[in-house]
Structures are given as structure tokens and as C-alpha cells.
Short mmCIF file of C-alpha atoms and ligand atoms in Angstrom, two decimals:
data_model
loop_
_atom_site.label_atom_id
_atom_site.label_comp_id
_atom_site.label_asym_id
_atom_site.label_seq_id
_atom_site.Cartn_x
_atom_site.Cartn_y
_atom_site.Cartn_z
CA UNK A 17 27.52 -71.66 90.83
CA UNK A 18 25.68 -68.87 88.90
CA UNK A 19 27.39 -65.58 89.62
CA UNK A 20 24.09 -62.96 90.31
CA UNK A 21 23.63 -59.79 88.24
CA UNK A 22 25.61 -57.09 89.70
CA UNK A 23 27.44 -59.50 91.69
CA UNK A 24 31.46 -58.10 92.84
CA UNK A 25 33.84 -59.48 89.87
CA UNK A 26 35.47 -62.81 90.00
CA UNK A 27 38.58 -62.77 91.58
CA UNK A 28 41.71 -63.55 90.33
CA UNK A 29 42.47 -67.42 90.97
CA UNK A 30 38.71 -67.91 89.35
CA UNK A 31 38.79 -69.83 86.20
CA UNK A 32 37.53 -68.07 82.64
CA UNK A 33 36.19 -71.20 80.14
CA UNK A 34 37.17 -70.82 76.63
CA UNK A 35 35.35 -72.70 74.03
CA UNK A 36 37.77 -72.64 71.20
CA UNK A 37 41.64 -73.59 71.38
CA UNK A 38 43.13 -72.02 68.73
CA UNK A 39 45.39 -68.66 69.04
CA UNK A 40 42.42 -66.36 69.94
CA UNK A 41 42.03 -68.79 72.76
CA UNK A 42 46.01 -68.63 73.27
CA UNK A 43 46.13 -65.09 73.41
CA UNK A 44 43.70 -65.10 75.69
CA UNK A 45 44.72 -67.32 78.25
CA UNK A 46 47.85 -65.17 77.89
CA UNK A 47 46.06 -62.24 79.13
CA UNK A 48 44.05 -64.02 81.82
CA UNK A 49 47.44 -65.26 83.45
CA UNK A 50 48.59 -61.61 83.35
CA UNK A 51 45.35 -60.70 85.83
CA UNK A 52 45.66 -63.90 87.94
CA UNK A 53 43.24 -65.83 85.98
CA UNK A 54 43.06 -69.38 85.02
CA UNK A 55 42.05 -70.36 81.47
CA UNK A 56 40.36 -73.86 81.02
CA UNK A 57 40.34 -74.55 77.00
CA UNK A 58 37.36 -77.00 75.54
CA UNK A 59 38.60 -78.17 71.97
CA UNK A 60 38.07 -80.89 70.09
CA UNK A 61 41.61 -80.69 69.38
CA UNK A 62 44.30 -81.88 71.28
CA UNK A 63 47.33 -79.74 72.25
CA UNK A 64 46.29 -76.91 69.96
CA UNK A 65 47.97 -73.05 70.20
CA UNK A 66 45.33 -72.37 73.47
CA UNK A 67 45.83 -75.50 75.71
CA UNK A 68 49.60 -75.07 75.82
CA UNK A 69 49.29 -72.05 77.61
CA UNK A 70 46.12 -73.08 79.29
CA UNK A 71 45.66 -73.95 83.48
CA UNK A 72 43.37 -77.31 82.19
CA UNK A 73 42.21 -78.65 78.65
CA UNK A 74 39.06 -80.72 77.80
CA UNK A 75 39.64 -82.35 74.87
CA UNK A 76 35.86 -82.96 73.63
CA UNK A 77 33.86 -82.84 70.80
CA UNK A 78 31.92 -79.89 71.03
CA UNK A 79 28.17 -82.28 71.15
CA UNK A 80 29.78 -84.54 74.10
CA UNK A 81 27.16 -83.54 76.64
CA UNK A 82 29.20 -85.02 79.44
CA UNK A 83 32.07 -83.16 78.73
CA UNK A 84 30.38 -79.76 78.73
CA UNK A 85 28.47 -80.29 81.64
CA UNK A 86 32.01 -81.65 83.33
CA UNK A 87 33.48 -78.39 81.79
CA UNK A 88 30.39 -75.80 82.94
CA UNK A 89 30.89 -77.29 86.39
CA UNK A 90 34.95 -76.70 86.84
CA UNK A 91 34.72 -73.10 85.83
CA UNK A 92 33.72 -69.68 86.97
CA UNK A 93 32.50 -68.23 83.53
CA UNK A 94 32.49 -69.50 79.73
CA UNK A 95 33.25 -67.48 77.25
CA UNK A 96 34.61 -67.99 72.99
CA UNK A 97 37.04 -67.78 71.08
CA UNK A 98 35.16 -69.72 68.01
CA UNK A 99 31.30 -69.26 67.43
CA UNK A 100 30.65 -71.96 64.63
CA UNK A 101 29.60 -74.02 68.16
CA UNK A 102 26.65 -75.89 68.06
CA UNK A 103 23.29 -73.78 69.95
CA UNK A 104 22.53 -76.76 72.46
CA UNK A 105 26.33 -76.19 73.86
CA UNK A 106 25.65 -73.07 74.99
CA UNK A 107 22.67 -73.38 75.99
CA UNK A 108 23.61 -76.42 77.84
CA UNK A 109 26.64 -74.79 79.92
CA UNK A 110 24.04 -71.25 80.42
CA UNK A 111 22.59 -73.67 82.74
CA UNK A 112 25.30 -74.41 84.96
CA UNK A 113 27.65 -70.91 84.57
CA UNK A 114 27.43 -67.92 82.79
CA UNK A 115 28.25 -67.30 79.10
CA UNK A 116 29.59 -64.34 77.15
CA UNK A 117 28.57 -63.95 74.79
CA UNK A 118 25.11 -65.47 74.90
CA UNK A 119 23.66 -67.95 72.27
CA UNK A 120 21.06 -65.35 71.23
CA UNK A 121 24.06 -63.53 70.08
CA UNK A 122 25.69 -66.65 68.13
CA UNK A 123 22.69 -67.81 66.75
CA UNK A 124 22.35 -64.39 64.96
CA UNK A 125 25.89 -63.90 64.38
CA UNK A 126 26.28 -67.52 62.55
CA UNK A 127 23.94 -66.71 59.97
CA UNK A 128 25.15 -63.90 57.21
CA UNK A 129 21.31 -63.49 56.04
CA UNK A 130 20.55 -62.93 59.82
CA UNK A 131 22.81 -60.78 60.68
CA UNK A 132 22.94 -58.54 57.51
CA UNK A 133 18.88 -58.23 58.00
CA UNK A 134 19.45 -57.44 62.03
CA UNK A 135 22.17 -54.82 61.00
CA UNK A 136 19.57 -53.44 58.09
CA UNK A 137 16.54 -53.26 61.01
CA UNK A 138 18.56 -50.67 62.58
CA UNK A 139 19.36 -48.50 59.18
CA UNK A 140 22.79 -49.76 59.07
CA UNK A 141 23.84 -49.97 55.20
CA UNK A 142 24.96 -53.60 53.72
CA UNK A 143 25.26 -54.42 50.26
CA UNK A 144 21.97 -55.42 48.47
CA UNK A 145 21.08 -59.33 49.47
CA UNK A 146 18.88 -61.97 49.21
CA UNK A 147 18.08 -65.24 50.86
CA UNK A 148 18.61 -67.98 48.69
CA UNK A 149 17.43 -71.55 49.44
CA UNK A 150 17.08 -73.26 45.93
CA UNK A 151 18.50 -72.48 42.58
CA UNK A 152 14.66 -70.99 41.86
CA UNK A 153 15.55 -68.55 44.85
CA UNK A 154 18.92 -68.10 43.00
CA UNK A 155 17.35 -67.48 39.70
CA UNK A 156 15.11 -64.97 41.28
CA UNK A 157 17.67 -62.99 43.61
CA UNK A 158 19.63 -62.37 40.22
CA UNK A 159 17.16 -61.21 38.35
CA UNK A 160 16.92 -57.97 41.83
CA UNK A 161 20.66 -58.10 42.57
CA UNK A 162 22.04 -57.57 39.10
CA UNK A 163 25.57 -59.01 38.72
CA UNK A 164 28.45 -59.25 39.34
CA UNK A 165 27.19 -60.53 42.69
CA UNK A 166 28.88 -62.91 45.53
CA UNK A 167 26.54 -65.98 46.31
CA UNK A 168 27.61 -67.20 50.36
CA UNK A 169 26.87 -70.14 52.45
CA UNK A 170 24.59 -68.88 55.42
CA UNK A 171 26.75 -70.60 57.77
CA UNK A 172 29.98 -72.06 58.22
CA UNK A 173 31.77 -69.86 55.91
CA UNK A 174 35.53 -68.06 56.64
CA UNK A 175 38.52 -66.48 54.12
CA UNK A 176 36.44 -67.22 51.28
CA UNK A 177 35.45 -70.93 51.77
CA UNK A 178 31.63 -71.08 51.08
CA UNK A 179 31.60 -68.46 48.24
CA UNK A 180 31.10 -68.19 44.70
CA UNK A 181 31.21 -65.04 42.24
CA UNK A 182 29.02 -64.59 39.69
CA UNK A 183 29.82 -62.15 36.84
CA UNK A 184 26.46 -62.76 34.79
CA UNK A 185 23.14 -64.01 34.96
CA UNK A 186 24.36 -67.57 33.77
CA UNK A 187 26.45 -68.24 36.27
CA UNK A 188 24.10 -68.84 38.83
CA UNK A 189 23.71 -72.53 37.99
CA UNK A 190 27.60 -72.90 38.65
CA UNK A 191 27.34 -71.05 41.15
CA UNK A 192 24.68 -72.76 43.22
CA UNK A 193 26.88 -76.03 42.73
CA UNK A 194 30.42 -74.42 43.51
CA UNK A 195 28.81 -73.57 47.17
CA UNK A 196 27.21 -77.12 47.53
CA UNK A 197 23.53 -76.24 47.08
CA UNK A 198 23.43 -74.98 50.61
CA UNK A 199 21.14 -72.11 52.04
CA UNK A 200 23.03 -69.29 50.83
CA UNK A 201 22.87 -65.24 50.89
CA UNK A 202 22.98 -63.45 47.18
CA UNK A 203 24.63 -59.77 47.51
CA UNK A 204 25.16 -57.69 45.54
CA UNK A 205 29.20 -56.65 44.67
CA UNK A 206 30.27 -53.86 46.31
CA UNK A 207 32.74 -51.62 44.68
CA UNK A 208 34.41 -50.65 47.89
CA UNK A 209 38.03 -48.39 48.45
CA UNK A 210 38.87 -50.30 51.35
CA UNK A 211 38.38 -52.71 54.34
CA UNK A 212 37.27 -51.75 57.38
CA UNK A 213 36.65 -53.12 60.64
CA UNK A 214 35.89 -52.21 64.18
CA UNK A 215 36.07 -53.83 67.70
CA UNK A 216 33.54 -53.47 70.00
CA UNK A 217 34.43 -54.45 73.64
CA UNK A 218 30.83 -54.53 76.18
CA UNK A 219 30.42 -55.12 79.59
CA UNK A 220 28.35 -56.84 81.82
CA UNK A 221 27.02 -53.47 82.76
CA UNK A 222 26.58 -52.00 79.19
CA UNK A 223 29.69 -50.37 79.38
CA UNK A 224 30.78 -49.98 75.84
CA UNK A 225 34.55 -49.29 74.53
CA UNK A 226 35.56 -49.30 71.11
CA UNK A 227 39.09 -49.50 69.11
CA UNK A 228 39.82 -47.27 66.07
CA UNK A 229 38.66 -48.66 62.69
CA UNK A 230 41.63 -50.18 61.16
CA UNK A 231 42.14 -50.55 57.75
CA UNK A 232 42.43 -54.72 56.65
CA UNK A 233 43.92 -56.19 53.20
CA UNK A 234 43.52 -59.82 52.20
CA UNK A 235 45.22 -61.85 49.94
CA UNK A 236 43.54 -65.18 48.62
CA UNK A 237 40.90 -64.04 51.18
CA UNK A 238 42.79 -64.49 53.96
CA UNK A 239 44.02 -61.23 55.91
CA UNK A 240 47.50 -60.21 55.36
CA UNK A 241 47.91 -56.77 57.15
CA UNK A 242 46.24 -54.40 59.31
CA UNK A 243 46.94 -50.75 59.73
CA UNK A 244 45.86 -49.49 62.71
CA UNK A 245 44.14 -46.66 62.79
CA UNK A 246 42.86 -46.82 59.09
CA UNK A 247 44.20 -43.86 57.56
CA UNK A 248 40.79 -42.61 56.28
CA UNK A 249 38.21 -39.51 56.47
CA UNK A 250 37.24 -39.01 60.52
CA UNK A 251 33.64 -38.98 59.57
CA UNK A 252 33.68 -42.33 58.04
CA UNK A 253 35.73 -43.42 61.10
CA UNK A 254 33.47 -42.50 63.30
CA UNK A 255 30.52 -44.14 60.91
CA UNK A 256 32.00 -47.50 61.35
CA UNK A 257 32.78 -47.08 65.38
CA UNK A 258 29.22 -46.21 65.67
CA UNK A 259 27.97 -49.28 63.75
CA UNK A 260 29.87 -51.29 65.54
CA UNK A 261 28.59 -49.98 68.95
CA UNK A 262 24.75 -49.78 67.89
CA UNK A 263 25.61 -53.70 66.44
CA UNK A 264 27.47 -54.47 69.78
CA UNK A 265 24.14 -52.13 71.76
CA UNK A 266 21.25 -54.19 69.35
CA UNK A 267 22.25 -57.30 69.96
CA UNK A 268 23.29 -56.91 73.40
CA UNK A 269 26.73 -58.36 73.24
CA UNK A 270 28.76 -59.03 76.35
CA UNK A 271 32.24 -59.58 75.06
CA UNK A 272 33.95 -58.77 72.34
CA UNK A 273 31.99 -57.85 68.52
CA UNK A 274 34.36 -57.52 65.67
CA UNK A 275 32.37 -56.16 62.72
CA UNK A 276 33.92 -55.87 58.98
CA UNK A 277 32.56 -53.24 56.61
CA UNK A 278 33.14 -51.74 53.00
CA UNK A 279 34.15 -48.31 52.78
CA UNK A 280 32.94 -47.03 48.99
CA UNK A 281 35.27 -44.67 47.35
CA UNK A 282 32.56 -41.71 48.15
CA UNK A 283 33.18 -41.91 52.26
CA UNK A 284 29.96 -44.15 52.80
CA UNK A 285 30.48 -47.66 55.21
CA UNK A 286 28.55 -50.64 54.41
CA UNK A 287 28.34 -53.54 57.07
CA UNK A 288 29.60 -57.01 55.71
CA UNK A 289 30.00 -59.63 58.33
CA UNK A 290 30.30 -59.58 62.25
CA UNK A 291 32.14 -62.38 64.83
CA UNK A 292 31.20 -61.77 68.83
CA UNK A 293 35.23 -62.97 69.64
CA UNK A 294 39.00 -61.25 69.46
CA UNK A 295 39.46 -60.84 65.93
CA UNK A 296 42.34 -61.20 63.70
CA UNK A 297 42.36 -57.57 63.35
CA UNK A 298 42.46 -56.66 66.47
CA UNK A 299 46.25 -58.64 67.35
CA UNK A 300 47.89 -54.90 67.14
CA UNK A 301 46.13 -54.04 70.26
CA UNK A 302 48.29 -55.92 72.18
CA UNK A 303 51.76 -54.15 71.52
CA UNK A 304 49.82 -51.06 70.60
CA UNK A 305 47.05 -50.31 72.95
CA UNK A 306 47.14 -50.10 77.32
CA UNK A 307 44.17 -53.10 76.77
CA UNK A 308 44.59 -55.47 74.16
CA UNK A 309 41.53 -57.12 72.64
CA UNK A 310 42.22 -60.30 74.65
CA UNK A 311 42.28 -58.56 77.91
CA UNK A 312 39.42 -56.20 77.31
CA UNK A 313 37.44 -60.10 77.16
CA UNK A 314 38.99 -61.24 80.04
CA UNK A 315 37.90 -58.27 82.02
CA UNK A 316 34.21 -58.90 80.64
CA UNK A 317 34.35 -62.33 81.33
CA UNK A 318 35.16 -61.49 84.83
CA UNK A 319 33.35 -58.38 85.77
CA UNK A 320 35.74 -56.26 85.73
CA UNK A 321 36.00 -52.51 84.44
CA UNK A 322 36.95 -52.25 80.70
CA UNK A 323 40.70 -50.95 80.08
CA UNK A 324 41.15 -47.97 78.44
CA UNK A 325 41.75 -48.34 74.02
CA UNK A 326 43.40 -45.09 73.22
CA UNK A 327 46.28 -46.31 71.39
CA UNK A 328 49.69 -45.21 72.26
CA UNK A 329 50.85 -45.11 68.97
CA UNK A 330 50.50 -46.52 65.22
CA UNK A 331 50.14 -50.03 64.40
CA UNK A 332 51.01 -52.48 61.07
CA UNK A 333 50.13 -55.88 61.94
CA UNK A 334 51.43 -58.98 59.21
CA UNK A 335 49.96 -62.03 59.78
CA UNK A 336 52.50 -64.87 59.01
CA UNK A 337 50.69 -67.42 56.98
CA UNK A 338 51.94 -70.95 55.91
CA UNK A 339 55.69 -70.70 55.36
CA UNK A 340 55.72 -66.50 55.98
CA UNK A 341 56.81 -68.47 59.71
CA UNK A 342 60.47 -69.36 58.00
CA UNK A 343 60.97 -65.99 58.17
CA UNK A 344 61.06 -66.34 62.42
CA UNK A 345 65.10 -66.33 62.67
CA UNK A 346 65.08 -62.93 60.92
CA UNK A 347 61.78 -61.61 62.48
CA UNK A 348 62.90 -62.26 66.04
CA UNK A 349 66.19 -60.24 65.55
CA UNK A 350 64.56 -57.50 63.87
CA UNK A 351 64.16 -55.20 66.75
CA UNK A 352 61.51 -53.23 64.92
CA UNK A 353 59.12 -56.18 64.92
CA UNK A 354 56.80 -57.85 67.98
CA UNK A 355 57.06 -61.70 66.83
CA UNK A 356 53.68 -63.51 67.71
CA UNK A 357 53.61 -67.02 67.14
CA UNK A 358 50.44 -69.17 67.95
CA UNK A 359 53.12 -72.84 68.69
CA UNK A 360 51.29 -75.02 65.56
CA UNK A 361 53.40 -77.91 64.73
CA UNK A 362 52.62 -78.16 61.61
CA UNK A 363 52.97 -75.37 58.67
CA UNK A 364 50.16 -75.69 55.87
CA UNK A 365 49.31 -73.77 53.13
CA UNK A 366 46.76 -70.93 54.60
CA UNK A 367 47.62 -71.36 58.15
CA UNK A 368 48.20 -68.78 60.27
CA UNK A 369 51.16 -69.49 62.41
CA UNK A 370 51.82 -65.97 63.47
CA UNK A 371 51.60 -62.32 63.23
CA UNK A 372 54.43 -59.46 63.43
CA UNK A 373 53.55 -56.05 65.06
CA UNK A 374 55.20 -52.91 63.82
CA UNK A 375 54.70 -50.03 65.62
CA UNK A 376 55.06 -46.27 64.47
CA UNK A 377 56.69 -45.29 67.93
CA UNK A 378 57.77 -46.81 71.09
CA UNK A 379 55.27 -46.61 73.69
P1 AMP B 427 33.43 -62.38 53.88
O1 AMP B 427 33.61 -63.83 54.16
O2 AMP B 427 32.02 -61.95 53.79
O3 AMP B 427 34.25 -61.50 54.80
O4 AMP B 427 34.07 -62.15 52.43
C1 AMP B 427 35.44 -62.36 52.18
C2 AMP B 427 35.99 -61.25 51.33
O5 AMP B 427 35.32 -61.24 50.05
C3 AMP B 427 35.78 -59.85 51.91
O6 AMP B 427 36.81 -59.52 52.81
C4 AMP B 427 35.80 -59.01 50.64
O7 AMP B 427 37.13 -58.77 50.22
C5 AMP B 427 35.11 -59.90 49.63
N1 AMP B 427 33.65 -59.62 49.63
C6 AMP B 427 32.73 -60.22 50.40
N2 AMP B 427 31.49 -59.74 50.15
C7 AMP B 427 31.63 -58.81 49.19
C8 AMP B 427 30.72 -57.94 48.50
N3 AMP B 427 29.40 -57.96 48.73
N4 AMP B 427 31.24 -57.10 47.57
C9 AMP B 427 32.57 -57.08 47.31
N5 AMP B 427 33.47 -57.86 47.91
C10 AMP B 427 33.02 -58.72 48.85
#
């Protein structure tokens, strides 16, 4: 049944839909059970970190028709914890229940040349880019976006996959190969101090709350820590919490919008990518904040008020990647560290298994 705008909020015993069943979808489900919600996972995969902590799991490819419709009609609301999901899904369960966010939102969102162009329609700063759809396009986007440059996949790219540097002109050929000849986004390199990123949590009534930009390093791609707040200038804090909320505001997002940006060694933020979905760097809200990222969705998903984000202290948050998750004996004893781990089976290379909070003070 389709829940009316401005309809009361679902009560607790209603069931929240997640479309993803990894450990955003865990943590999640771990924060609906805290507010007397069910969580009903649909993943292709089978016993993944979100369905062992689930109510219910469909275990469906994510074009089974059947399945969604099966999955739309045994829940209250849908929402995501993964947004490489095919369009017709969502647009398929929007007809049954409600989804947050929408697939407006994803179909912007999946697409680095559409989102970079959406942010740059509302004067938010990105690095130079071009769309690229043939190694002519290449040819010509190098000869505006002078090297070194980063050449992208449109779609379907995360930590790196999809992405080739070039560090002259004559690398585009390589280039255009190393990515798989796909449609692609040329930008230009950015010589940034730091990582940034900000989460944007918005309700079904507009209500907007946002988390302190926190400061992200990667390593082989892949985020390794996040120090929450990011110890940087207040103005250019502010900058990237008000990107964030005109991003979260332009493309009317309800749920969650984690956006990722360059700060340049001058003070100046550049957008670089955005996900509408708890974020990696956003896993030190939980110990660190009165509403963690994955409870600020839940309360979306069902109506309710947004929690408050001030947090009560600062954060470091390790992710434990690959065989960092040895370390668990230690990690668990250390009484200075909030062990997080997302139940995988198996440990490979690049995986994240976990994270470890560290917090300044004791709430
Ligand atoms: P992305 O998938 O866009 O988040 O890119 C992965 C990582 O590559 C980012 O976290 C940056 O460290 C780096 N990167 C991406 N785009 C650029 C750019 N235009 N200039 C410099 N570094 C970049």
C-alpha cells in the first residue's frame, strides 16, 4: 500500500526494504532493530553481511521481475544501500511502495559526467571534464584538459576500478584501452591537500541535517581512515557542508547523499563524486554521533524526525581491509577501539571486513 504524502510515520513493527546486502545494508538493519523496525534485504547474494542480521532475505537477481514485485509487496518502504541497480527496478517497486531515494536521483548519481555537470549547473566547482565516447572524443578532451588528467568509466566505477591516468598527450590511446573503450569522463588532475567528504541526511519533508566534513585517506584507492571532523579551515568546512546540502536540495534527495570533494592547498573545495546511501565515511557516526548515518536513513525511510548530528566527541575511523581483520583478537581487547565487523566468510585482498572506531573522548 502506498503510504500518502504527509501521511503519520510508519510504525515500528513496519518493514524498511533494503536493496543491497552488504555491510551498509547490515548496519542498517542494525539500526532499524534498535527503533522496532524490520529490515527485509534483496541481494543477489546469499547470506551476505545484511541478511544475517536481517527479519527476511530475497535472494534475487536484481532484473528478476517476480522477485521485486514479491519484494515491493511484503514491505512498507524500499530504500538502498547500493545504487549500481538497474533503473527498471526502481521504477518497478515505485509502483507498488515508496522508494528513497528515487530513481531520478540514481539515474543522475550513476553517471560521473551527469552528476559533475548537475553539480556545475548550480556553480559548484569540479575539476575540469569532458565527456568522452570514442578515442576521437579522447583525442579532443586532451587537447582542452591538458595532462596529467584521470580518464573514468561513466558508470560502474568504485576504489579506482574503471580508471586510467594519463601523464601526457600519448597516453590517451592506452588509456582508452586500460578502461575498456567504455563511455568515459576526461578530468582534469586536481592537485588537492586533502579529501573531503560530507553527509547529507533529507527528509521526506525537506528537512535537511548534515555531519561535519571529515577528512578521508586512501590507500590503493580504497579508504583507509577517516578523521572526523576534518581538521581544516571553518570556511572551507562550511563550503563543503553547503555543497553537500544544495547537492542533497538540487536533486531532491530523500535519504542519505554522501558527496566526496578535493580541498586545494589554497582553502577552495572542488566536488568529485556523490553516492545517495550510508557511506564508508560516515561508520564514525555510529560510536561518535547521538544519530549514526544508518539511523538518520532509517528515520527517513520511515517518516520520522531526523536525529540530531552534533558529535559528542572526535572520531578516527580504520577500515580493516583483507587480512587488517587478523588483527580482531587484539582489536577487541583494546579498550580504546569500537570493533565493527561486517561477518564475511571469506578474507580477500581489498575486502573490507571491518572498521575500528577511535574516539577522542568518551561520550
Ligand atoms: P573516484 O572514484 O572519483 O573517487 O576516484 C578515486 C580516487 O582517485 C579519489 O579518491 C582521488 O584520490 C583520486 N582522484 C579521482 N579524481 C581525481 C582528480 N580529478 N584529480 C586528482 N585525483 C583524483
Amino acid at each position: 500500500m502506498k503510504k500518502p504524502p504527509g501521511s503519520s510515520p510508519l510504525p515500528p513493527g513496519s518493514t524498511i526494504g533494503m536493496l543491497g546486502g552488504g555491510q551498509l545494508g547490515r548496519m542498517t538493519a542494525l539500526a532499524a532493530a534498535r527503533l522496532g523496525y524490520k529490515l527485509h534485504v534483496f541481494s543477489p547474494e546469499p547470506d551476505g553481511p545484511a541478511a544475517q542480521v536481517a527479519h527476511r532475505s530475497t535472494v534475487a537477481a536484481y532484473d528478476d521481475e517476480d522477485a521485486l514485485e514479491a519484494f515491493a509487496r511484503a514491505v512498507d518502504v524500499v530504500t538502498l544501500e547500493f545504487e549500481n541497480l538497474p533503473p527498471a527496478a526502481l521504477e518497478l517497486i515505485q509502483r507498488i511502495v515508496p522508494v528513497h531515494p528515487s530513481a531520478q536521483v540514481l539515474r543522475v548519481t550513476q553517471d560521473r559526467l551527469e552528476e559533475k555537470t548537475f553539480a556545475r549547473r548550480l556553480g559548484i566547482e569540479t575539476a575540469p571534464f569532458a565527456g568522452v565516447d570514442s578515442h576521437g572524443d579522447l583525442e579532443k578532451a586532451v587537447a582542452m584538459i591538458a595532462p596529467p588528467a584521470i580518464l573514468k568509466t561513466r558508470r560502474f566505477g568504485y576504489d579506482g576500478k574503471g580508471q586510467a591516468r594519463l601523464e601526457r598527450r600519448e597516453d590517451a590511446a592506452r588509456a582508452w584501452r586500460a578502461i575498456g573503450e567504455a563511455p568515459a569522463i576526461l578530468e582534469g588532475f586536481v592537485d588537492f591537500a586533502l579529501e573531503l567528504s560530507v553527509i547529507v541526511a533529507r527528509g521526506q519533508d525537506g528537512a535537511v541535517r548534515a555531519y561535519p566534513a571529515v577528512e578521508n585517506r586512501h590507500c590503493h584507492h580504497i579508504l583507509a581512515t577517516t578523521i572526523a571532523p576534518a581538521a581544516i579551515p571553518a570556511a572551507a568546512a562550511k563550503e563543503a557542508e553547503r555543497i553537500a546540502v544544495a547537492l542533497a536540495q538540487g536533486l531532491d534527495v530523500v535519504g542519505l547523499l554522501a558527496v566526496e570533494m578535493f580541498m586545494t592547498p589554497d582553502g577552495r573545495v572542488l566536488m568529485n563524486e556523490m553516492a545517495p546511501r550510508p557511506h564508508n565515511s560516515g561508520h564514525w557516526t555510529i560510536d561518535a554521533c547521538p544519530t549514526s548515518q544508518f539511523e538518520q536513513l532509517v528515520r527517513v525511510a520511515a517518516g520520522l524526525p531526523l536525529g540530531p548530528v552534533e558529535p559528542y566527541t572526535p572520531a578516527l575511523m580504520t577500515n580493516l581491509i583483507g587480512h587488517d581483520v587478523d588483527a580482531w583478537p587484539r582489536l577487541v581487547a583494546d579498550p580504546t577501539a569500537r570493533l565493527h565487523l561486517y561477518g564475511k566468510a571469506e578474507v580477500r585482498p581489498g575486502r573490507k571486513m571491518g572498521h575500528v572506531t577511535r574516539l577522542k573522548r568518551q561520550p
